[in-house]
mmCIF file of C-alpha atoms in Angstrom:
data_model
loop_
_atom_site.group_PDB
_atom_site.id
_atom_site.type_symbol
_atom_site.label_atom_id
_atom_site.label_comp_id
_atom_site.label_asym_id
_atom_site.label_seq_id
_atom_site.Cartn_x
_atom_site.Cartn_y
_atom_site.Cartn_z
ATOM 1 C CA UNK A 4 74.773 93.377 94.166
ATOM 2 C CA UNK A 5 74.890 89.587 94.079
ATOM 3 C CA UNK A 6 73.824 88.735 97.318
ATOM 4 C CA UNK A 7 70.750 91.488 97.185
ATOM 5 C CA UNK A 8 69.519 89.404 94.073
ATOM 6 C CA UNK A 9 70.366 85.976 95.232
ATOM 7 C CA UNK A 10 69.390 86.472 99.046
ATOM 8 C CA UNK A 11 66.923 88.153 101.251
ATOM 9 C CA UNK A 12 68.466 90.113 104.748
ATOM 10 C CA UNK A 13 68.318 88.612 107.555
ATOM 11 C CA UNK A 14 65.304 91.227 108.484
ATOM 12 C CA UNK A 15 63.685 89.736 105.147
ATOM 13 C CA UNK A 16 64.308 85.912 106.382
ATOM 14 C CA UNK A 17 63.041 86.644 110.035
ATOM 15 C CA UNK A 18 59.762 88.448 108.420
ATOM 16 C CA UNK A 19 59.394 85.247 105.958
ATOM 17 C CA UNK A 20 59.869 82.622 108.749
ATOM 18 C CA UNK A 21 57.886 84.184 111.287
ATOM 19 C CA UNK A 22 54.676 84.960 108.549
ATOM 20 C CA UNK A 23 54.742 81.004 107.877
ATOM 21 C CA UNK A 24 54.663 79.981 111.670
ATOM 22 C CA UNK A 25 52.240 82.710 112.474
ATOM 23 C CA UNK A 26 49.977 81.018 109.941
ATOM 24 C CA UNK A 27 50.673 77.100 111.358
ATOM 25 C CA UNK A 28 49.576 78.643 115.075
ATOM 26 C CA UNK A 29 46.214 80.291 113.337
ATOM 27 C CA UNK A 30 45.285 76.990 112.274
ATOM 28 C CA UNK A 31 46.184 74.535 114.896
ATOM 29 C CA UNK A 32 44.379 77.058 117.173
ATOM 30 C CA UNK A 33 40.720 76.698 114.965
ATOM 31 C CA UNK A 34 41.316 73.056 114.862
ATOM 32 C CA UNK A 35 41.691 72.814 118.565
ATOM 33 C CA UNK A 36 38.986 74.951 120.282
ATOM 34 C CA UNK A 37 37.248 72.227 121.512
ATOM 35 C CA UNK A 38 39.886 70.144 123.241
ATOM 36 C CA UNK A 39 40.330 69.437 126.547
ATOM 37 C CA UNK A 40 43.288 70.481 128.977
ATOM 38 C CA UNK A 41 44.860 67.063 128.208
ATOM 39 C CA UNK A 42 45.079 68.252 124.058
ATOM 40 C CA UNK A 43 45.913 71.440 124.910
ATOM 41 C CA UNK A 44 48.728 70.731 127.392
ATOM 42 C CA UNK A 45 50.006 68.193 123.902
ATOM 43 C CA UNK A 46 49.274 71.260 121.647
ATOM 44 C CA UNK A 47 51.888 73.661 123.972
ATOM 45 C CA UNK A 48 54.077 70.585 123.402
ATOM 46 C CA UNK A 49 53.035 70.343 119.333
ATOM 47 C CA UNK A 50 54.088 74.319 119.657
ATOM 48 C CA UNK A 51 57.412 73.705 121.468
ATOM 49 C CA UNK A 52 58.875 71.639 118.809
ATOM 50 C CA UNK A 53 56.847 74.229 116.053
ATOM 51 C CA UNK A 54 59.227 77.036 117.814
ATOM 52 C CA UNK A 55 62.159 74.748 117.913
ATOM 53 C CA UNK A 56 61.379 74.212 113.480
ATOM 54 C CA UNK A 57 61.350 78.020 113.640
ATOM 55 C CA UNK A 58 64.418 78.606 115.221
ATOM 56 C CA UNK A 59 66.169 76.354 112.636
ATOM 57 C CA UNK A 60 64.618 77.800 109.572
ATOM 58 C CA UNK A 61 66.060 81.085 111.021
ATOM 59 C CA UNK A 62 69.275 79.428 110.051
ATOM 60 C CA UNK A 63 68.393 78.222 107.151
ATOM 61 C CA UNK A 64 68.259 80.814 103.686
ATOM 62 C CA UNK A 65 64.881 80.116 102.087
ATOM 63 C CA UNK A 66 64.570 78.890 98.771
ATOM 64 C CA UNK A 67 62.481 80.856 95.984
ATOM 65 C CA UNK A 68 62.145 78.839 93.487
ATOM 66 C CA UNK A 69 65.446 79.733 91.320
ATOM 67 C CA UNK A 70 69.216 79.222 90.413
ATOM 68 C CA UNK A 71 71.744 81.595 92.088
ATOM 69 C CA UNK A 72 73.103 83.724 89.293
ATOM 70 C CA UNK A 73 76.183 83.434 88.535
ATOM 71 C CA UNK A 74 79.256 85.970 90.456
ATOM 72 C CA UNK A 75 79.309 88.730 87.961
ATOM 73 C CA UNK A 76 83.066 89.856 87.104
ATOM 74 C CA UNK A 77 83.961 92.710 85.026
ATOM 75 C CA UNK A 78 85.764 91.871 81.694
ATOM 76 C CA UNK A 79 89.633 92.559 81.447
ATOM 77 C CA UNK A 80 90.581 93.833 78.415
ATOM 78 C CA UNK A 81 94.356 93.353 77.284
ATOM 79 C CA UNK A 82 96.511 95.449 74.397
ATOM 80 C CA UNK A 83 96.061 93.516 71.867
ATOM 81 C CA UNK A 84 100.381 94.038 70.629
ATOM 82 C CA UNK A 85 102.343 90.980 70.940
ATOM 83 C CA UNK A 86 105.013 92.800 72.512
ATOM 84 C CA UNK A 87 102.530 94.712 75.584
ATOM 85 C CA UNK A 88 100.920 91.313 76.498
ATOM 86 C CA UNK A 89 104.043 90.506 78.655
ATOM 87 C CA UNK A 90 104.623 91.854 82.338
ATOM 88 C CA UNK A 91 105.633 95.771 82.339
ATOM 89 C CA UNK A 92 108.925 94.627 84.076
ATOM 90 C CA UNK A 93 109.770 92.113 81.250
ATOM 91 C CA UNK A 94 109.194 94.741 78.472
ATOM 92 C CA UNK A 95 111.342 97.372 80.249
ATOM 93 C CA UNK A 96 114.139 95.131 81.081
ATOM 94 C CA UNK A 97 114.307 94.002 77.586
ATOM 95 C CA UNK A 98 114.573 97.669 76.423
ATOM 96 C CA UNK A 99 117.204 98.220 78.645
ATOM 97 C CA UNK A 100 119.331 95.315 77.755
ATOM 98 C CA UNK A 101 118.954 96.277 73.853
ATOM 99 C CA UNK A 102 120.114 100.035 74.949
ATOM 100 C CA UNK A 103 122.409 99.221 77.252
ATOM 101 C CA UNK A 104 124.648 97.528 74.925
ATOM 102 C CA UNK A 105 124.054 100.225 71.956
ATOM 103 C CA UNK A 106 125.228 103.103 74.707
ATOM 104 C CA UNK A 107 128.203 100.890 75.484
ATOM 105 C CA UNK A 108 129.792 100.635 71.986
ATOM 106 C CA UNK A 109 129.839 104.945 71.913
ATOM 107 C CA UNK A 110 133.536 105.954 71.560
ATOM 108 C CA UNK A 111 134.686 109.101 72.734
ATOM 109 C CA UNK A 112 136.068 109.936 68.842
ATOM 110 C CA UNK A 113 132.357 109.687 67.892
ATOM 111 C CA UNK A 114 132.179 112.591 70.507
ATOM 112 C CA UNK A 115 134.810 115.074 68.823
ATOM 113 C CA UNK A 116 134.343 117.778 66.401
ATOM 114 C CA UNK A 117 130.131 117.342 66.644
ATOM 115 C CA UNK A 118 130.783 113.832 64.467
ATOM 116 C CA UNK A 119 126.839 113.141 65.253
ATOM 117 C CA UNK A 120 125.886 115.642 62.678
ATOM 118 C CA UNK A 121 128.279 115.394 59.715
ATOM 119 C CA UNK A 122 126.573 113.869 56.425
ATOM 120 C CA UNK A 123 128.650 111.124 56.550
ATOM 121 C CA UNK A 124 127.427 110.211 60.200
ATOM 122 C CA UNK A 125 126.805 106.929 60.299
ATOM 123 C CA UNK A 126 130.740 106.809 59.506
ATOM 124 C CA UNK A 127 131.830 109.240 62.022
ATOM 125 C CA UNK A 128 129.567 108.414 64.905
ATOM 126 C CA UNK A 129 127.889 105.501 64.002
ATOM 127 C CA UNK A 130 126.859 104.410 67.611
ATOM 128 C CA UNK A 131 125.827 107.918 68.446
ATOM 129 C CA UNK A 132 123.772 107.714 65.688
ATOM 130 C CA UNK A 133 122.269 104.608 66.386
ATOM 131 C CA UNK A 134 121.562 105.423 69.784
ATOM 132 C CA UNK A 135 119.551 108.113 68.656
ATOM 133 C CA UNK A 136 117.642 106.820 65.762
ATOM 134 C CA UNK A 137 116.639 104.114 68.434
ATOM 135 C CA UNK A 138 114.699 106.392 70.387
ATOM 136 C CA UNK A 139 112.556 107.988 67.759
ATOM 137 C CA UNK A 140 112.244 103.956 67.205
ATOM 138 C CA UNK A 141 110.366 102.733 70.276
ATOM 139 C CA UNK A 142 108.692 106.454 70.183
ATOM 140 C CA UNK A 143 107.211 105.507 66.677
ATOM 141 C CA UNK A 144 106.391 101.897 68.266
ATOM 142 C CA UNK A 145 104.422 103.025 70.874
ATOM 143 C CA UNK A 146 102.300 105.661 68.833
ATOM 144 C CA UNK A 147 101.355 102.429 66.451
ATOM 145 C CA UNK A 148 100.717 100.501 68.908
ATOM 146 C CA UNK A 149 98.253 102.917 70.780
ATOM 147 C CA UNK A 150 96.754 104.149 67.050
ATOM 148 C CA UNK A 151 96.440 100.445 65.873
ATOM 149 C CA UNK A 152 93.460 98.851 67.596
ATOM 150 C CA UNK A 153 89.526 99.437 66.590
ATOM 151 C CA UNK A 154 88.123 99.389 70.281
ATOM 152 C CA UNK A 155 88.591 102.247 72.448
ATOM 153 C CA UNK A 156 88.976 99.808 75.326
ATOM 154 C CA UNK A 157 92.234 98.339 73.885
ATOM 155 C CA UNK A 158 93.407 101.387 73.487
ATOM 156 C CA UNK A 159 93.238 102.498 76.870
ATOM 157 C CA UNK A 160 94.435 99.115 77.687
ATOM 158 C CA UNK A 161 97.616 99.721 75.534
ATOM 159 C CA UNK A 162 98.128 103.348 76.940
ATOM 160 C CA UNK A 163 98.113 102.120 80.507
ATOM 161 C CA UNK A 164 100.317 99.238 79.721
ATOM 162 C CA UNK A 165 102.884 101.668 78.116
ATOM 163 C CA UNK A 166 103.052 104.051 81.115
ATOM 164 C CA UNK A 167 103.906 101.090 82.821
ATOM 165 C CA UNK A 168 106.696 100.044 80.969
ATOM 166 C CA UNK A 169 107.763 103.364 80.826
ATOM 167 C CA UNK A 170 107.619 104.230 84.885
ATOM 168 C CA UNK A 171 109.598 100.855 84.931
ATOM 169 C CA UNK A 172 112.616 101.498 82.990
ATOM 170 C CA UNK A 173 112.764 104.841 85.182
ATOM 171 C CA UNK A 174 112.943 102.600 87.967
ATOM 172 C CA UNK A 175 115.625 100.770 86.260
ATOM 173 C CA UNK A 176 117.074 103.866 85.423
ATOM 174 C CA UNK A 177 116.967 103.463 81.411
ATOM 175 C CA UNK A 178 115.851 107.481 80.835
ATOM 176 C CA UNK A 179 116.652 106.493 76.575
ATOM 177 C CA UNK A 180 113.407 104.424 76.138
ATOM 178 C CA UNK A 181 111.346 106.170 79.649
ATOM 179 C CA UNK A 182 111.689 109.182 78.004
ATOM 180 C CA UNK A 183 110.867 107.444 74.105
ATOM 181 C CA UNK A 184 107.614 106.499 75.374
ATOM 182 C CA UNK A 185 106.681 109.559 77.119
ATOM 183 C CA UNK A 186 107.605 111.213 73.907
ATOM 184 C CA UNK A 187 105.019 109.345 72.074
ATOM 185 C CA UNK A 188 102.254 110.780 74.413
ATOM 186 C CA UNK A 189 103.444 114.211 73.066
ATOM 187 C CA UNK A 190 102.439 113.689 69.402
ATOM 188 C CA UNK A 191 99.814 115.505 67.897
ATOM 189 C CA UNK A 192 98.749 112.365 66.723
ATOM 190 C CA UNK A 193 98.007 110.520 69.712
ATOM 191 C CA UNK A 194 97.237 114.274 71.290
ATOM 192 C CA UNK A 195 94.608 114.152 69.177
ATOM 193 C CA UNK A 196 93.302 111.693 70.846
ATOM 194 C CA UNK A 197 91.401 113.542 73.079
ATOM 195 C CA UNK A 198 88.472 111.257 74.728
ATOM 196 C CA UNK A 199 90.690 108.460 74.910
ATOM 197 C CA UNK A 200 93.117 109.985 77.165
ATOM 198 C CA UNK A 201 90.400 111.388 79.117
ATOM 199 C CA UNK A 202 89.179 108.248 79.682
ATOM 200 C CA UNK A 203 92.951 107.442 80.936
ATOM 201 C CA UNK A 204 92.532 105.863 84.855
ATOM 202 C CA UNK A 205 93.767 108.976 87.536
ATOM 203 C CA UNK A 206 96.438 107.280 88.399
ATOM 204 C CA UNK A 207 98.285 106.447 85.090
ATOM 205 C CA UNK A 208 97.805 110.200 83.919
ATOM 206 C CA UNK A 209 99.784 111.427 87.037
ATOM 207 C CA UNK A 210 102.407 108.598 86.608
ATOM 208 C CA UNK A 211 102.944 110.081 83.052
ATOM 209 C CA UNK A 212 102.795 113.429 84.297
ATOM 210 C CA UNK A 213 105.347 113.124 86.575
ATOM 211 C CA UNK A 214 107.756 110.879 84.128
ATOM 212 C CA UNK A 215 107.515 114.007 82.030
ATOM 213 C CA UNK A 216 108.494 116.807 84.568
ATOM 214 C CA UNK A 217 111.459 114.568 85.353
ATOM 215 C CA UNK A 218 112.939 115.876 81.678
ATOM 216 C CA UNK A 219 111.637 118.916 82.045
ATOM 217 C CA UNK A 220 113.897 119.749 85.229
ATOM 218 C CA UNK A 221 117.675 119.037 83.443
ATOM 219 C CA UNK A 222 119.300 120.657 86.899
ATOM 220 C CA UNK A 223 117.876 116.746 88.750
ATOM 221 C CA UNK A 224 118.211 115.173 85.689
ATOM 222 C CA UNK A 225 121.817 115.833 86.127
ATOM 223 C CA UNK A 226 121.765 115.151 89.307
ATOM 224 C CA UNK A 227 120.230 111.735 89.290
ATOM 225 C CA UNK A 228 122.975 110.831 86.679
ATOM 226 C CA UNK A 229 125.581 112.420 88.995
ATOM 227 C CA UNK A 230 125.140 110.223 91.451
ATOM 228 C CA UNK A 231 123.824 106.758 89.637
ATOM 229 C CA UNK A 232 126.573 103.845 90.766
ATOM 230 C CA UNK A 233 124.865 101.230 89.327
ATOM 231 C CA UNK A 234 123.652 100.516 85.358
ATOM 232 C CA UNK A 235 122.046 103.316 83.647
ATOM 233 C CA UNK A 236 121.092 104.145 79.902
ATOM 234 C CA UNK A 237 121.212 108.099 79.813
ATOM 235 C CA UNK A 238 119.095 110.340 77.338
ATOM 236 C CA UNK A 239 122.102 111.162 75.606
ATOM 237 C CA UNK A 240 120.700 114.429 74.113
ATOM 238 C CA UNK A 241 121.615 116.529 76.969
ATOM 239 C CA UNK A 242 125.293 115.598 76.722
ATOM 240 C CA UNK A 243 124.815 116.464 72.669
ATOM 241 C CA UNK A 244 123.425 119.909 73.327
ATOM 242 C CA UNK A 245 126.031 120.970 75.945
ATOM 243 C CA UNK A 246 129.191 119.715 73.235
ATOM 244 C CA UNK A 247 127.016 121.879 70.466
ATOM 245 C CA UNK A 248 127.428 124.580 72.949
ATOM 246 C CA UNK A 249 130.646 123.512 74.014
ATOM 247 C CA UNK A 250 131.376 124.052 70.470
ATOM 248 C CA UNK A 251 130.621 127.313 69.627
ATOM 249 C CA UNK A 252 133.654 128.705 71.994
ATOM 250 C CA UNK A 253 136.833 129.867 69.648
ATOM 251 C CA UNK A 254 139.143 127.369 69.823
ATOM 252 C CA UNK A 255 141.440 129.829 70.434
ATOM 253 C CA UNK A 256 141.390 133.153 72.317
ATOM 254 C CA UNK A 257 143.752 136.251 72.458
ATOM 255 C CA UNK A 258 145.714 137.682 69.210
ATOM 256 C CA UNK A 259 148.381 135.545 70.050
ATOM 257 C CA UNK A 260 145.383 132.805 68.733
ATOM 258 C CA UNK A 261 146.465 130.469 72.185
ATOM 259 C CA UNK A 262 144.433 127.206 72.247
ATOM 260 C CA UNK A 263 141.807 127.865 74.678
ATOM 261 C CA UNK A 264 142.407 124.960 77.472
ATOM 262 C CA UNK A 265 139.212 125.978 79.014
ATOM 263 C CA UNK A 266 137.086 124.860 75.850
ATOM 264 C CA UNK A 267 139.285 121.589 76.078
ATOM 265 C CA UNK A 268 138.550 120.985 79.528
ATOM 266 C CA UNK A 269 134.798 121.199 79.395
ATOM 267 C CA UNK A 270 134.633 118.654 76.210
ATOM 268 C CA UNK A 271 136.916 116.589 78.114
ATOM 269 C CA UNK A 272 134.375 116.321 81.225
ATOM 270 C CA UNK A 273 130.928 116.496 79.007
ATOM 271 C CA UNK A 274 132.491 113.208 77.458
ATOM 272 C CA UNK A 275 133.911 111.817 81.200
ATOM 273 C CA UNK A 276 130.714 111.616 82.246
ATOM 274 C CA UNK A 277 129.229 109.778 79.514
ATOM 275 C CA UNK A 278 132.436 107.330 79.467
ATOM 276 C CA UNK A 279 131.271 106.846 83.033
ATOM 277 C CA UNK A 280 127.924 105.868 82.934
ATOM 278 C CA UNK A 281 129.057 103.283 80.507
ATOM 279 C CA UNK A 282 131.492 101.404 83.636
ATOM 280 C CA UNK A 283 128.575 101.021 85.368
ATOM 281 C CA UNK A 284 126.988 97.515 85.063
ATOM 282 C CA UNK A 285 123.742 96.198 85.275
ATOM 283 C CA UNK A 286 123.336 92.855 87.324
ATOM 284 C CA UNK A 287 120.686 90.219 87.075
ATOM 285 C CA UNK A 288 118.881 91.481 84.046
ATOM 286 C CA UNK A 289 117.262 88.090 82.536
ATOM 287 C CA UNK A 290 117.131 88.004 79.119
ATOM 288 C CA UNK A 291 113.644 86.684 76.960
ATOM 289 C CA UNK A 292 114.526 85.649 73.781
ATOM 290 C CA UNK A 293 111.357 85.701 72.265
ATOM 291 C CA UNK A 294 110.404 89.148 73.443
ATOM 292 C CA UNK A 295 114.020 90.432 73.028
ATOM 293 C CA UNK A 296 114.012 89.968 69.114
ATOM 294 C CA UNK A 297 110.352 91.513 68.799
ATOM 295 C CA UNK A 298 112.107 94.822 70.746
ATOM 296 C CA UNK A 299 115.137 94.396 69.066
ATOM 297 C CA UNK A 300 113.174 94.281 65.612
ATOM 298 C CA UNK A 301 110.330 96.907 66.684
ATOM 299 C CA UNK A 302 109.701 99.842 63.528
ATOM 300 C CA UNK A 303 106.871 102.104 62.805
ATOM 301 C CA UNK A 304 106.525 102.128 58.628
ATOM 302 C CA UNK A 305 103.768 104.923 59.120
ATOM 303 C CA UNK A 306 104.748 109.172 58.356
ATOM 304 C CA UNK A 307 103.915 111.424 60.730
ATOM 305 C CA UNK A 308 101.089 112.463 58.040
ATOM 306 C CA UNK A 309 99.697 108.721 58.148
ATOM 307 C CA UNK A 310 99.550 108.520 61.832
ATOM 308 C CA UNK A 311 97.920 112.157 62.566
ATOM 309 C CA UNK A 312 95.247 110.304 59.981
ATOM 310 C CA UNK A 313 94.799 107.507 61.868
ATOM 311 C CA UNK A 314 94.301 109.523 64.647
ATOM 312 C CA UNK A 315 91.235 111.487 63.298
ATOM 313 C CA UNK A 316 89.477 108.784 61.927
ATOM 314 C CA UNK A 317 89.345 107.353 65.402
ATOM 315 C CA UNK A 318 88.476 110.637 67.442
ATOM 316 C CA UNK A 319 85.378 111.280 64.654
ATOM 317 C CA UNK A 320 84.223 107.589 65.014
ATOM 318 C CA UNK A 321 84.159 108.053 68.945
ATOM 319 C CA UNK A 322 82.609 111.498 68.485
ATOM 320 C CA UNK A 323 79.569 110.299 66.556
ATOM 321 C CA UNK A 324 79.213 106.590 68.712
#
């Protein structure tokens, strides 16, 4: 677009350049229709050096009068939360780290006797519980953050920046917070949202389509945590539901009321595996202070009620702009 303002083609230059010297011949011709051979062998000379001048201004871009304009680049637009303005990879590590060490501190008594839903939790299984409550956490973040701005372009800037984060912790194979952010796109509040994640670029909509059938397929799920040897922060949920299941066996079995091993054996490996993932280290992570303590210190004050809100008001504004 620039250069068809700014320049002719070089079939446009050729035209120009030849009109002009077309024009100089015309007139020396009139002004020399009397001379003799003498002037007119110094006029084929005169016209020599006139064709050598016109095969330089060939080179040469004509001028028309005006200033270039100015390279015209498209305007980026950033999320406008503190916490999104750093690199994807920073944001995810720093999750990690923050979960990482929460996972770590789960003993296996927190495990026992479904401890994670007693009223007195936070006694019984407070780790378990913490782990957990720190998921619907960064899940409540990242709806704020994505309801929070005015402009539908920071929005989209936000989304896109959060499917990022989250497509990195998969890579770093933190599932806790990957799957806390692609929980957020599930709310009706930001599903509400339905131009704005229209307007979603193709390729971030299949990224968070495909971070969501990885949760919806627990048979690789599994699998992937089968055979993880390095760090990894598991959705913990799926080794929940299979001791709630676990659970519901009779302790004992037969009328002679024997302790049923079998039930004993499958809680034992359900909470093996977890006690597992937590050997495995991670290496190199590089903690940010400053961004560490805004993730460490992240909460979402807003109901579900106050949030679904905030999401109409913005889908009616954009519905009558």
């Amino acid at each position: 677009m620039e250069d068809a303002l700014t320049r002719p083609s070089s079939s446009s230059a050729s035209s120009y350049t030849s009109f002009s010297n077309d024009t100089a011949v015309q007139v020396n011709n009139n002004s020399n229709n009397n001379s003799n051979n003498n002037n007119r062998s110094s006029n084929r000379s005169s016209n020599h050096s006139n064709n050598n001048e016109e095969g330089a201004s060939h080179s040469r871009t004509p001028s028309f009068g005006f200033r270039k304009p100015p390279l015209f680049r498209p305007k980026v637009v950033h999320p406008t939360d503190p916490i999104l303005v750093y690199p994807a990879q920073s944001v995810a590590v720093q999750l990690t780290i923050i979960s990482k060490s929460i996972f770590s501190l789960i003993h296996r008594k927190e495990l026992m006797h479904l401890n994670w839903t007693k009223t007195d939790k936070e006694i019984l299984a407070p780790n378990v519980t913490k782990f957990a409550t720190r998921l619907n956490i960064v899940a409540g973040w990242a709806q704020d953050a994505i309801l929070k701005p005015d402009e539908e372009s920071i929005r989209i800037s936000t989304m896109s920046a959060l499917i990022d984060v989250a497509a990195k912790c998969k890579e770093l194979q933190n599932y806790q917070d990957c799957l806390a952010i692609c929980a957020a796109f599930g709310y009706p509040s930001i599903l509400k949202l339905e131009l704005c994640l229209a307007r979603l670029p193709a390729e971030k909509i299949e990224t968070l389509k495909q971070l969501k059938q990885m949760f919806k397929k627990n048979s690789e799920y599994r699998e992937m945590l089968t055979r993880t040897s390095s760090g990894c922060v598991p959705f913990i949920g799926i080794f929940l539901t299979d001791l709630t299941n676990i659970n519901e066996i009779p302790t004992f079995s037969g009328k002679q009321k024997l302790i049923n091993f079998n039930k004993q054996f499958m809680i034992y490996r359900a909470i093996k595996q977890i006690e597992m993932i937590q050997h495995h280290e991670y290496k190199n992570l590089e903690k940010i202070p400053e961004l560490y303590n805004m993730l460490d210190q992240i909460k979402c004050d807003k109901t579900e009620d106050e949030l679904y809100k905030r999401a109409l008001e913005i889908e009616q504004k954009h519905r009558h702009s």
